[in-house]
PDB file of C-alpha atoms and ligand atoms in Angstrom:
ATOM      1  CA  MET A   1      14.427 -23.514  -2.386  1.00 89.00           C
ATOM      2  CA  PHE A   2      11.531 -25.900  -1.796  1.00 97.00           C
ATOM      3  CA  ASN A   3       9.582 -26.431  -5.028  1.00 98.00           C
ATOM      4  CA  ILE A   4       5.908 -26.476  -4.016  1.00 98.00           C
ATOM      5  CA  GLU A   5       4.744 -27.591  -7.458  1.00 98.00           C
ATOM      6  CA  GLU A   6       7.015 -30.643  -7.412  1.00 98.00           C
ATOM      7  CA  PHE A   7       5.697 -31.510  -3.927  1.00 98.00           C
ATOM      8  CA  ASP A   8       2.084 -30.991  -4.930  1.00 98.00           C
ATOM      9  CA  ILE A   9       2.273 -33.285  -7.986  1.00 98.00           C
ATOM     10  CA  LYS A  10       3.295 -36.187  -5.760  1.00 98.00           C
ATOM     11  CA  LEU A  11       0.812 -35.473  -2.983  1.00 98.00           C
ATOM     12  CA  ASP A  12      -1.926 -38.078  -3.091  1.00 98.00           C
ATOM     13  CA  THR A  13      -4.008 -37.305   0.010  1.00 98.00           C
ATOM     14  CA  ASP A  14      -7.598 -36.323   0.748  1.00 98.00           C
ATOM     15  CA  PHE A  15      -6.841 -33.707   3.377  1.00 97.00           C
ATOM     16  CA  ILE A  16      -3.351 -33.977   4.861  1.00 98.00           C
ATOM     17  CA  GLY A  17      -1.209 -31.218   3.315  1.00 98.00           C
ATOM     18  CA  ARG A  18      -3.962 -29.979   1.013  1.00 98.00           C
ATOM     19  CA  ASN A  19      -3.726 -26.688   2.861  1.00 98.00           C
ATOM     20  CA  PHE A  20       0.030 -26.156   2.628  1.00 98.00           C
ATOM     21  CA  ILE A  21       1.844 -23.201   4.171  1.00 98.00           C
ATOM     22  CA  TYR A  22       5.450 -22.561   3.262  1.00 98.00           C
ATOM     23  CA  SER A  23       7.541 -20.213   5.322  1.00 98.00           C
ATOM     24  CA  ASP A  24      11.172 -19.050   5.220  1.00 98.00           C
ATOM     25  CA  GLU A  25      11.589 -18.688   8.927  1.00 98.00           C
ATOM     26  CA  VAL A  26       9.450 -19.167  12.027  1.00 98.00           C
ATOM     27  CA  ASP A  27      10.096 -19.682  15.744  1.00 98.00           C
ATOM     28  CA  SER A  28       8.714 -23.199  15.675  1.00 98.00           C
ATOM     29  CA  THR A  29       6.212 -24.761  13.276  1.00 98.00           C
ATOM     30  CA  ASN A  30       4.650 -26.579  16.237  1.00 97.00           C
ATOM     31  CA  SER A  31       4.182 -23.413  18.284  1.00 97.00           C
ATOM     32  CA  LEU A  32       2.598 -21.555  15.373  1.00 97.00           C
ATOM     33  CA  LEU A  33       0.057 -24.234  14.511  1.00 96.00           C
ATOM     34  CA  LEU A  34      -0.769 -24.785  18.154  1.00 94.00           C
ATOM     35  CA  THR A  35      -1.297 -21.181  19.180  1.00 93.00           C
ATOM     36  CA  LYS A  36      -2.492 -19.326  16.077  1.00 92.00           C
ATOM     37  CA  LYS A  37      -6.197 -19.993  15.942  1.00 87.00           C
ATOM     38  CA  ASP A  38      -6.409 -18.549  12.373  1.00 91.00           C
ATOM     39  CA  PHE A  39      -5.000 -21.876  11.290  1.00 94.00           C
ATOM     40  CA  ASN A  40      -8.157 -23.903  11.458  1.00 92.00           C
ATOM     41  CA  ILE A  41      -8.178 -26.264   8.501  1.00 96.00           C
ATOM     42  CA  ASP A  42      -7.848 -29.934   9.386  1.00 95.00           C
ATOM     43  CA  GLY A  43      -4.710 -31.456   7.873  1.00 97.00           C
ATOM     44  CA  THR A  44      -2.900 -28.125   7.377  1.00 98.00           C
ATOM     45  CA  VAL A  45       0.852 -28.599   6.938  1.00 98.00           C
ATOM     46  CA  LEU A  46       3.273 -25.808   7.805  1.00 98.00           C
ATOM     47  CA  LEU A  47       6.805 -26.217   6.464  1.00 98.00           C
ATOM     48  CA  ALA A  48       9.582 -23.823   7.477  1.00 98.00           C
ATOM     49  CA  GLU A  49      13.036 -23.579   5.918  1.00 98.00           C
ATOM     50  CA  PHE A  50      14.406 -22.478   9.261  1.00 98.00           C
ATOM     51  CA  GLN A  51      13.191 -22.513  12.861  1.00 98.00           C
ATOM     52  CA  ARG A  52      14.637 -19.940  15.244  1.00 98.00           C
ATOM     53  CA  SER A  53      13.660 -22.038  18.229  1.00 97.00           C
ATOM     54  CA  GLY A  54      12.823 -25.530  17.003  1.00 98.00           C
ATOM     55  CA  ARG A  55      11.800 -27.680  19.926  1.00 97.00           C
ATOM     56  CA  GLY A  56      12.256 -31.335  20.779  1.00 94.00           C
ATOM     57  CA  ARG A  57      10.834 -33.560  23.481  1.00 92.00           C
ATOM     58  CA  LYS A  58      11.542 -32.610  27.092  1.00 88.00           C
ATOM     59  CA  ASN A  59      12.327 -28.972  26.297  1.00 86.00           C
ATOM     60  CA  ARG A  60      15.307 -29.915  24.180  1.00 92.00           C
ATOM     61  CA  THR A  61      16.116 -27.887  21.094  1.00 94.00           C
ATOM     62  CA  TRP A  62      15.907 -29.163  17.535  1.00 96.00           C
ATOM     63  CA  ILE A  63      18.697 -27.659  15.489  1.00 95.00           C
ATOM     64  CA  SER A  64      18.512 -27.953  11.734  1.00 96.00           C
ATOM     65  CA  ASN A  65      20.427 -26.112   8.990  1.00 97.00           C
ATOM     66  CA  ALA A  66      18.303 -23.698   6.922  1.00 98.00           C
ATOM     67  CA  GLY A  67      17.070 -25.012   3.582  1.00 97.00           C
ATOM     68  CA  GLN A  68      18.648 -28.484   3.789  1.00 98.00           C
ATOM     69  CA  ASN A  69      16.233 -30.543   5.849  1.00 98.00           C
ATOM     70  CA  LEU A  70      12.522 -30.897   6.558  1.00 98.00           C
ATOM     71  CA  THR A  71      10.975 -29.230   9.602  1.00 98.00           C
ATOM     72  CA  PHE A  72       7.197 -29.226   9.439  1.00 98.00           C
ATOM     73  CA  SER A  73       4.031 -29.738  11.455  1.00 98.00           C
ATOM     74  CA  ILE A  74       0.659 -31.263  10.676  1.00 98.00           C
ATOM     75  CA  LEU A  75      -2.477 -29.832  12.298  1.00 97.00           C
ATOM     76  CA  LEU A  76      -5.312 -32.188  13.230  1.00 95.00           C
ATOM     77  CA  ILE A  77      -8.387 -30.449  14.564  1.00 92.00           C
ATOM     78  CA  ASN A  78     -10.996 -33.140  14.869  1.00 79.00           C
ATOM     79  CA  GLU A  79     -11.826 -34.283  18.356  1.00 69.00           C
ATOM     80  CA  ILE A  80      -9.206 -36.788  19.387  1.00 74.00           C
ATOM     81  CA  LYS A  81      -9.216 -38.964  22.478  1.00 72.00           C
ATOM     82  CA  GLU A  82      -6.068 -38.940  24.662  1.00 69.00           C
ATOM     83  CA  ASN A  83      -5.089 -42.543  23.880  1.00 67.00           C
ATOM     84  CA  LYS A  84      -5.517 -41.914  20.150  1.00 84.00           C
ATOM     85  CA  ALA A  85      -2.926 -39.133  20.367  1.00 87.00           C
ATOM     86  CA  ASN A  86      -0.396 -41.728  21.389  1.00 89.00           C
ATOM     87  CA  HIS A  87      -1.322 -43.893  18.413  1.00 94.00           C
ATOM     88  CA  ILE A  88      -0.789 -40.914  16.150  1.00 95.00           C
ATOM     89  CA  ASN A  89       2.594 -40.391  17.767  1.00 94.00           C
ATOM     90  CA  LEU A  90       3.736 -43.902  16.840  1.00 96.00           C
ATOM     91  CA  GLY A  91       1.963 -43.678  13.488  1.00 97.00           C
ATOM     92  CA  ALA A  92       3.909 -40.558  12.535  1.00 97.00           C
ATOM     93  CA  SER A  93       7.263 -42.260  13.123  1.00 97.00           C
ATOM     94  CA  LEU A  94       6.020 -45.225  11.098  1.00 98.00           C
ATOM     95  CA  ALA A  95       5.071 -42.904   8.216  1.00 98.00           C
ATOM     96  CA  VAL A  96       8.618 -41.499   8.189  1.00 98.00           C
ATOM     97  CA  ALA A  97      10.170 -44.980   8.431  1.00 98.00           C
ATOM     98  CA  GLN A  98       8.098 -46.304   5.519  1.00 98.00           C
ATOM     99  CA  ALA A  99       9.082 -43.313   3.365  1.00 98.00           C
ATOM    100  CA  LEU A 100      12.809 -43.863   4.042  1.00 98.00           C
ATOM    101  CA  GLU A 101      12.443 -47.567   3.253  1.00 98.00           C
ATOM    102  CA  ASN A 102      10.385 -47.075   0.083  1.00 98.00           C
ATOM    103  CA  LEU A 103      12.333 -44.194  -1.427  1.00 98.00           C
ATOM    104  CA  TYR A 104      15.923 -45.041  -0.405  1.00 98.00           C
ATOM    105  CA  GLN A 105      15.808 -48.671   0.777  1.00 98.00           C
ATOM    106  CA  LEU A 106      17.287 -47.620   4.112  1.00 97.00           C
ATOM    107  CA  ASN A 107      17.209 -49.959   7.067  1.00 97.00           C
ATOM    108  CA  VAL A 108      15.183 -48.028   9.619  1.00 98.00           C
ATOM    109  CA  GLU A 109      14.783 -48.678  13.326  1.00 97.00           C
ATOM    110  CA  LEU A 110      12.136 -47.138  15.563  1.00 97.00           C
ATOM    111  CA  LYS A 111      12.841 -46.237  19.148  1.00 95.00           C
ATOM    112  CA  TRP A 112      10.024 -45.726  21.641  1.00 95.00           C
ATOM    113  CA  PRO A 113       8.257 -43.380  21.722  1.00 92.00           C
ATOM    114  CA  ASN A 114       9.020 -41.776  18.384  1.00 88.00           C
ATOM    115  CA  ASP A 115      12.637 -41.567  17.257  1.00 95.00           C
ATOM    116  CA  VAL A 116      13.620 -42.772  13.819  1.00 98.00           C
ATOM    117  CA  LEU A 117      17.131 -44.230  13.676  1.00 97.00           C
ATOM    118  CA  ILE A 118      19.487 -45.531  11.021  1.00 98.00           C
ATOM    119  CA  SER A 119      22.544 -47.501  12.179  1.00 95.00           C
ATOM    120  CA  LYS A 120      21.696 -46.365  15.762  1.00 94.00           C
ATOM    121  CA  LYS A 121      21.918 -42.705  14.711  1.00 97.00           C
ATOM    122  CA  LYS A 122      18.989 -40.316  14.795  1.00 97.00           C
ATOM    123  CA  ILE A 123      17.607 -39.231  11.438  1.00 98.00           C
ATOM    124  CA  SER A 124      14.225 -37.921  12.570  1.00 98.00           C
ATOM    125  CA  GLY A 125      12.401 -36.820  15.699  1.00 96.00           C
ATOM    126  CA  ILE A 126       8.741 -36.189  16.338  1.00 96.00           C
ATOM    127  CA  LEU A 127       7.066 -33.890  18.830  1.00 96.00           C
ATOM    128  CA  ILE A 128       3.321 -34.155  19.379  1.00 95.00           C
ATOM    129  CA  GLU A 129       1.578 -31.333  21.192  1.00 94.00           C
ATOM    130  CA  SER A 130      -2.076 -30.643  21.842  1.00 92.00           C
ATOM    131  CA  SER A 131      -4.560 -28.244  23.296  1.00 87.00           C
ATOM    132  CA  SER A 132      -7.755 -29.464  24.923  1.00 81.00           C
ATOM    133  CA  LYS A 133     -11.341 -28.419  25.351  1.00 74.00           C
ATOM    134  CA  GLY A 134     -12.845 -30.136  28.380  1.00 73.00           C
ATOM    135  CA  SER A 135     -11.623 -33.726  28.409  1.00 71.00           C
ATOM    136  CA  LYS A 136     -11.114 -33.923  24.631  1.00 74.00           C
ATOM    137  CA  ILE A 137      -8.129 -32.831  22.606  1.00 79.00           C
ATOM    138  CA  ASN A 138      -9.332 -30.376  19.974  1.00 84.00           C
ATOM    139  CA  ARG A 139      -6.015 -29.381  18.346  1.00 91.00           C
ATOM    140  CA  LEU A 140      -3.242 -31.862  17.840  1.00 94.00           C
ATOM    141  CA  VAL A 141       0.002 -30.840  16.222  1.00 96.00           C
ATOM    142  CA  VAL A 142       2.398 -33.458  14.879  1.00 97.00           C
ATOM    143  CA  GLY A 143       5.823 -31.864  14.461  1.00 98.00           C
ATOM    144  CA  ILE A 144       8.385 -33.739  12.405  1.00 98.00           C
ATOM    145  CA  GLY A 145      12.051 -32.921  11.917  1.00 98.00           C
ATOM    146  CA  ILE A 146      14.078 -34.956   9.414  1.00 98.00           C
ATOM    147  CA  ASN A 147      17.754 -34.572   8.628  1.00 98.00           C
ATOM    148  CA  VAL A 148      17.680 -34.760   4.850  1.00 98.00           C
ATOM    149  CA  ASN A 149      20.585 -33.128   3.020  1.00 98.00           C
ATOM    150  CA  GLN A 150      22.641 -31.769   5.913  1.00 98.00           C
ATOM    151  CA  PRO A 151      26.221 -33.001   5.348  1.00 97.00           C
ATOM    152  CA  ASN A 152      27.532 -32.879   8.921  1.00 96.00           C
ATOM    153  CA  PHE A 153      26.508 -32.355  12.525  1.00 96.00           C
ATOM    154  CA  PRO A 154      29.089 -30.538  14.593  1.00 93.00           C
ATOM    155  CA  GLY A 155      28.558 -30.504  18.352  1.00 89.00           C
ATOM    156  CA  LYS A 156      27.629 -32.917  21.114  1.00 89.00           C
ATOM    157  CA  PHE A 157      24.384 -34.867  21.054  1.00 90.00           C
ATOM    158  CA  GLU A 158      22.642 -37.356  23.295  1.00 85.00           C
ATOM    159  CA  ILE A 159      22.130 -39.604  20.264  1.00 92.00           C
ATOM    160  CA  GLN A 160      24.465 -38.994  17.337  1.00 96.00           C
ATOM    161  CA  PRO A 161      22.495 -37.520  14.399  1.00 97.00           C
ATOM    162  CA  THR A 162      22.735 -38.571  10.788  1.00 98.00           C
ATOM    163  CA  SER A 163      21.011 -37.531   7.556  1.00 98.00           C
ATOM    164  CA  ILE A 164      19.626 -39.225   4.470  1.00 98.00           C
ATOM    165  CA  ARG A 165      22.473 -37.685   2.481  1.00 98.00           C
ATOM    166  CA  LYS A 166      25.017 -39.333   4.792  1.00 98.00           C
ATOM    167  CA  GLU A 167      23.313 -42.731   4.767  1.00 97.00           C
ATOM    168  CA  PHE A 168      22.130 -42.823   1.137  1.00 97.00           C
ATOM    169  CA  LYS A 169      25.348 -41.193  -0.099  1.00 96.00           C
ATOM    170  CA  SER A 170      23.488 -38.708  -2.261  1.00 97.00           C
ATOM    171  CA  THR A 171      21.367 -35.584  -1.864  1.00 97.00           C
ATOM    172  CA  VAL A 172      17.658 -36.295  -2.261  1.00 98.00           C
ATOM    173  CA  SER A 173      14.476 -34.433  -3.189  1.00 98.00           C
ATOM    174  CA  ARG A 174      12.841 -32.937  -0.107  1.00 98.00           C
ATOM    175  CA  GLU A 175       9.643 -32.413  -2.126  1.00 98.00           C
ATOM    176  CA  LYS A 176       9.299 -36.100  -2.998  1.00 98.00           C
ATOM    177  CA  LEU A 177      10.120 -37.128   0.564  1.00 98.00           C
ATOM    178  CA  LEU A 178       7.575 -34.795   2.136  1.00 98.00           C
ATOM    179  CA  SER A 179       4.769 -35.916  -0.168  1.00 98.00           C
ATOM    180  CA  GLU A 180       5.633 -39.583   0.488  1.00 98.00           C
ATOM    181  CA  ILE A 181       5.520 -39.045   4.266  1.00 98.00           C
ATOM    182  CA  LEU A 182       2.184 -37.216   4.102  1.00 98.00           C
ATOM    183  CA  ASN A 183       0.710 -39.887   1.814  1.00 98.00           C
ATOM    184  CA  ASN A 184       1.795 -42.587   4.260  1.00 98.00           C
ATOM    185  CA  PHE A 185       0.634 -40.602   7.267  1.00 98.00           C
ATOM    186  CA  GLU A 186      -2.888 -40.182   5.911  1.00 98.00           C
ATOM    187  CA  ILE A 187      -3.234 -43.927   5.247  1.00 98.00           C
ATOM    188  CA  ILE A 188      -1.972 -44.666   8.759  1.00 97.00           C
ATOM    189  CA  TYR A 189      -4.321 -42.062  10.259  1.00 96.00           C
ATOM    190  CA  TYR A 190      -7.351 -43.652   8.550  1.00 95.00           C
ATOM    191  CA  GLN A 191      -6.226 -47.129   9.639  1.00 96.00           C
ATOM    192  CA  LEU A 192      -5.802 -45.969  13.223  1.00 94.00           C
ATOM    193  CA  LYS A 193      -9.347 -44.630  13.240  1.00 91.00           C
ATOM    194  CA  LYS A 194     -10.679 -48.092  12.386  1.00 92.00           C
ATOM    195  CA  ASN A 195      -8.327 -50.368  14.303  1.00 92.00           C
ATOM    196  CA  ALA A 196      -4.820 -49.751  15.592  1.00 95.00           C
ATOM    197  CA  THR A 197      -3.635 -53.391  15.585  1.00 96.00           C
ATOM    198  CA  LYS A 198      -1.907 -53.378  12.191  1.00 96.00           C
ATOM    199  CA  ILE A 199      -0.139 -50.083  12.810  1.00 97.00           C
ATOM    200  CA  LEU A 200       1.043 -51.186  16.243  1.00 97.00           C
ATOM    201  CA  ASN A 201       2.383 -54.416  14.707  1.00 98.00           C
ATOM    202  CA  ASP A 202       4.146 -52.513  11.911  1.00 98.00           C
ATOM    203  CA  TRP A 203       5.698 -50.319  14.592  1.00 97.00           C
ATOM    204  CA  ARG A 204       6.754 -53.364  16.701  1.00 97.00           C
ATOM    205  CA  ASN A 205       8.427 -54.942  13.655  1.00 97.00           C
ATOM    206  CA  ARG A 206      10.777 -51.984  13.396  1.00 97.00           C
ATOM    207  CA  CYS A 207      11.577 -51.715  17.092  1.00 97.00           C
ATOM    208  CA  LYS A 208      14.738 -53.687  17.801  1.00 93.00           C
ATOM    209  CA  LEU A 209      14.666 -53.181  21.582  1.00 95.00           C
ATOM    210  CA  ILE A 210      11.643 -55.367  22.349  1.00 96.00           C
ATOM    211  CA  GLY A 211      12.913 -58.271  24.465  1.00 95.00           C
ATOM    212  CA  GLU A 212      16.100 -56.411  25.426  1.00 96.00           C
ATOM    213  CA  LYS A 213      17.301 -55.217  28.816  1.00 96.00           C
ATOM    214  CA  ILE A 214      16.715 -51.478  28.837  1.00 96.00           C
ATOM    215  CA  LYS A 215      17.039 -48.440  31.041  1.00 94.00           C
ATOM    216  CA  ILE A 216      14.344 -45.769  31.196  1.00 95.00           C
ATOM    217  CA  VAL A 217      15.288 -42.313  32.361  1.00 91.00           C
ATOM    218  CA  GLU A 218      12.520 -39.894  33.301  1.00 85.00           C
ATOM    219  CA  GLU A 219      13.745 -36.727  35.017  1.00 84.00           C
ATOM    220  CA  ASP A 220      15.750 -37.979  38.010  1.00 84.00           C
ATOM    221  CA  LYS A 221      14.171 -41.460  37.986  1.00 89.00           C
ATOM    222  CA  ILE A 222      15.913 -44.447  36.420  1.00 93.00           C
ATOM    223  CA  LEU A 223      14.101 -47.738  35.851  1.00 94.00           C
ATOM    224  CA  ASN A 224      15.815 -50.923  34.729  1.00 96.00           C
ATOM    225  CA  GLY A 225      13.929 -53.819  33.188  1.00 96.00           C
ATOM    226  CA  VAL A 226      13.137 -55.785  30.055  1.00 97.00           C
ATOM    227  CA  PHE A 227      11.235 -54.122  27.203  1.00 97.00           C
ATOM    228  CA  GLU A 228       8.303 -56.545  27.174  1.00 97.00           C
ATOM    229  CA  ASP A 229       6.107 -54.936  24.514  1.00 97.00           C
ATOM    230  CA  ILE A 230       3.934 -51.912  23.784  1.00 97.00           C
ATOM    231  CA  ASP A 231       0.300 -52.138  24.908  1.00 96.00           C
ATOM    232  CA  GLU A 232      -2.806 -51.471  22.814  1.00 94.00           C
ATOM    233  CA  ASP A 233      -2.462 -47.733  23.502  1.00 93.00           C
ATOM    234  CA  GLY A 234       1.181 -47.683  22.454  1.00 94.00           C
ATOM    235  CA  PHE A 235       2.651 -47.307  25.942  1.00 94.00           C
ATOM    236  CA  LEU A 236       5.781 -49.217  26.874  1.00 96.00           C
ATOM    237  CA  LEU A 237       5.462 -52.308  29.053  1.00 97.00           C
ATOM    238  CA  LEU A 238       8.547 -52.819  31.180  1.00 97.00           C
ATOM    239  CA  LYS A 239       9.160 -56.057  33.044  1.00 97.00           C
ATOM    240  CA  VAL A 240      10.763 -55.302  36.379  1.00 96.00           C
ATOM    241  CA  GLY A 241      11.368 -58.518  38.314  1.00 93.00           C
ATOM    242  CA  ASN A 242       8.100 -60.339  37.723  1.00 93.00           C
ATOM    243  CA  LYS A 243       5.949 -57.219  37.591  1.00 95.00           C
ATOM    244  CA  ILE A 244       4.920 -55.324  34.462  1.00 97.00           C
ATOM    245  CA  GLU A 245       5.064 -51.530  34.700  1.00 94.00           C
ATOM    246  CA  LYS A 246       3.417 -49.263  32.169  1.00 95.00           C
ATOM    247  CA  ILE A 247       5.672 -46.433  31.028  1.00 94.00           C
ATOM    248  CA  TYR A 248       4.099 -43.250  29.673  1.00 90.00           C
ATOM    249  CA  PHE A 249       7.184 -41.039  29.260  1.00 85.00           C
ATOM    250  CA  GLY A 250      10.937 -41.356  29.334  1.00 86.00           C
ATOM    251  CA  ASP A 251      14.084 -41.930  27.351  1.00 88.00           C
ATOM    252  CA  VAL A 252      14.900 -45.508  26.499  1.00 93.00           C
ATOM    253  CA  SER A 253      18.397 -46.895  26.121  1.00 88.00           C
ATOM    254  CA  LEU A 254      20.063 -50.306  26.136  1.00 85.00           C
ATOM    255  CA  ARG A 255      21.529 -51.374  29.456  1.00 82.00           C
TER     256      ARG A 255
HETATM  257  C1  BTN B 301      12.677 -34.838  19.332  1.00 92.32           C
HETATM  258  O1  BTN B 301      13.386 -35.657  18.760  1.00 92.32           O
HETATM  259  O2  BTN B 301      12.873 -34.536  20.526  1.00 92.32           O
HETATM  260  C2  BTN B 301      11.548 -34.199  18.568  1.00 92.32           C
HETATM  261  C3  BTN B 301      12.030 -33.201  17.551  1.00 92.32           C
HETATM  262  C4  BTN B 301      10.892 -32.555  16.788  1.00 92.32           C
HETATM  263  C5  BTN B 301      11.352 -31.457  15.869  1.00 92.32           C
HETATM  264  C6  BTN B 301      10.242 -30.931  14.999  1.00 92.32           C
HETATM  265  S1  BTN B 301      10.845 -29.882  13.719  1.00 92.32           S
HETATM  266  C7  BTN B 301       9.236 -29.367  13.325  1.00 92.32           C
HETATM  267  C8  BTN B 301       8.469 -29.225  14.631  1.00 92.32           C
HETATM  268  N1  BTN B 301       8.639 -27.901  15.191  1.00 92.32           N
HETATM  269  C9  BTN B 301       9.324 -27.914  16.334  1.00 92.32           C
HETATM  270  O3  BTN B 301       9.628 -26.912  17.024  1.00 92.32           O
HETATM  271  N2  BTN B 301       9.659 -29.191  16.646  1.00 92.32           N
HETATM  272  C10 BTN B 301       9.151 -30.137  15.675  1.00 92.32           C
END
């Protein structure tokens, strides 16, 4: 059982998570916050103990044992420009990384666009979705799944999953972890509004693939090149021969 009081004591935000909805079971926390217009408070966080159809990037599924992990979404309803959504995407993975470093001293690696890895295994994934009014995004949902206390991961995966319990060798408080992530996320969100440089640099410092030969797979297209950098909008810059290509989507792996 998630202890809301324990979570609330540690929450130190102005608006992120101040409206907190706890649910036993939903289809997907992202889908609910995106489609149900009754949810209209900026910063609302919806946490579910179980998702019947948790979703990942590229129509993949996100499978997570009931009651052991964190599957939640954050609703942002201020007007957000398209390129800012990408900043928030990177910022969310940074907020998770910082929480894992601060609370458990884990060595975290970030993989473009928004996977959080430990020892090359996936501990957290993020799915950002939005709805627009005219040319502006008016609802942005940041969905975060973290493997917290799940002891094992049977099955086949594109990237092998792991959990905090497996890496830290102990079960941990989901309440403390969630409040830490939301606290970090709000600071990052405010920083991004002013100037994204620091956040982009913090992200770069945790990305071990910059400078490496990588392969990008997007649907049936494969691109080989060197991971040059991310640009000021957070898109990947791939050096192919002596040309730089900007990559907006795709799965990155070492060549
Ligand atoms: C990925 O790695 O492809 C992203 C996974 C995102 C999973 C989270 S769990 C909470 C939120 N609700 C969903 O249906 N998906 C996200």
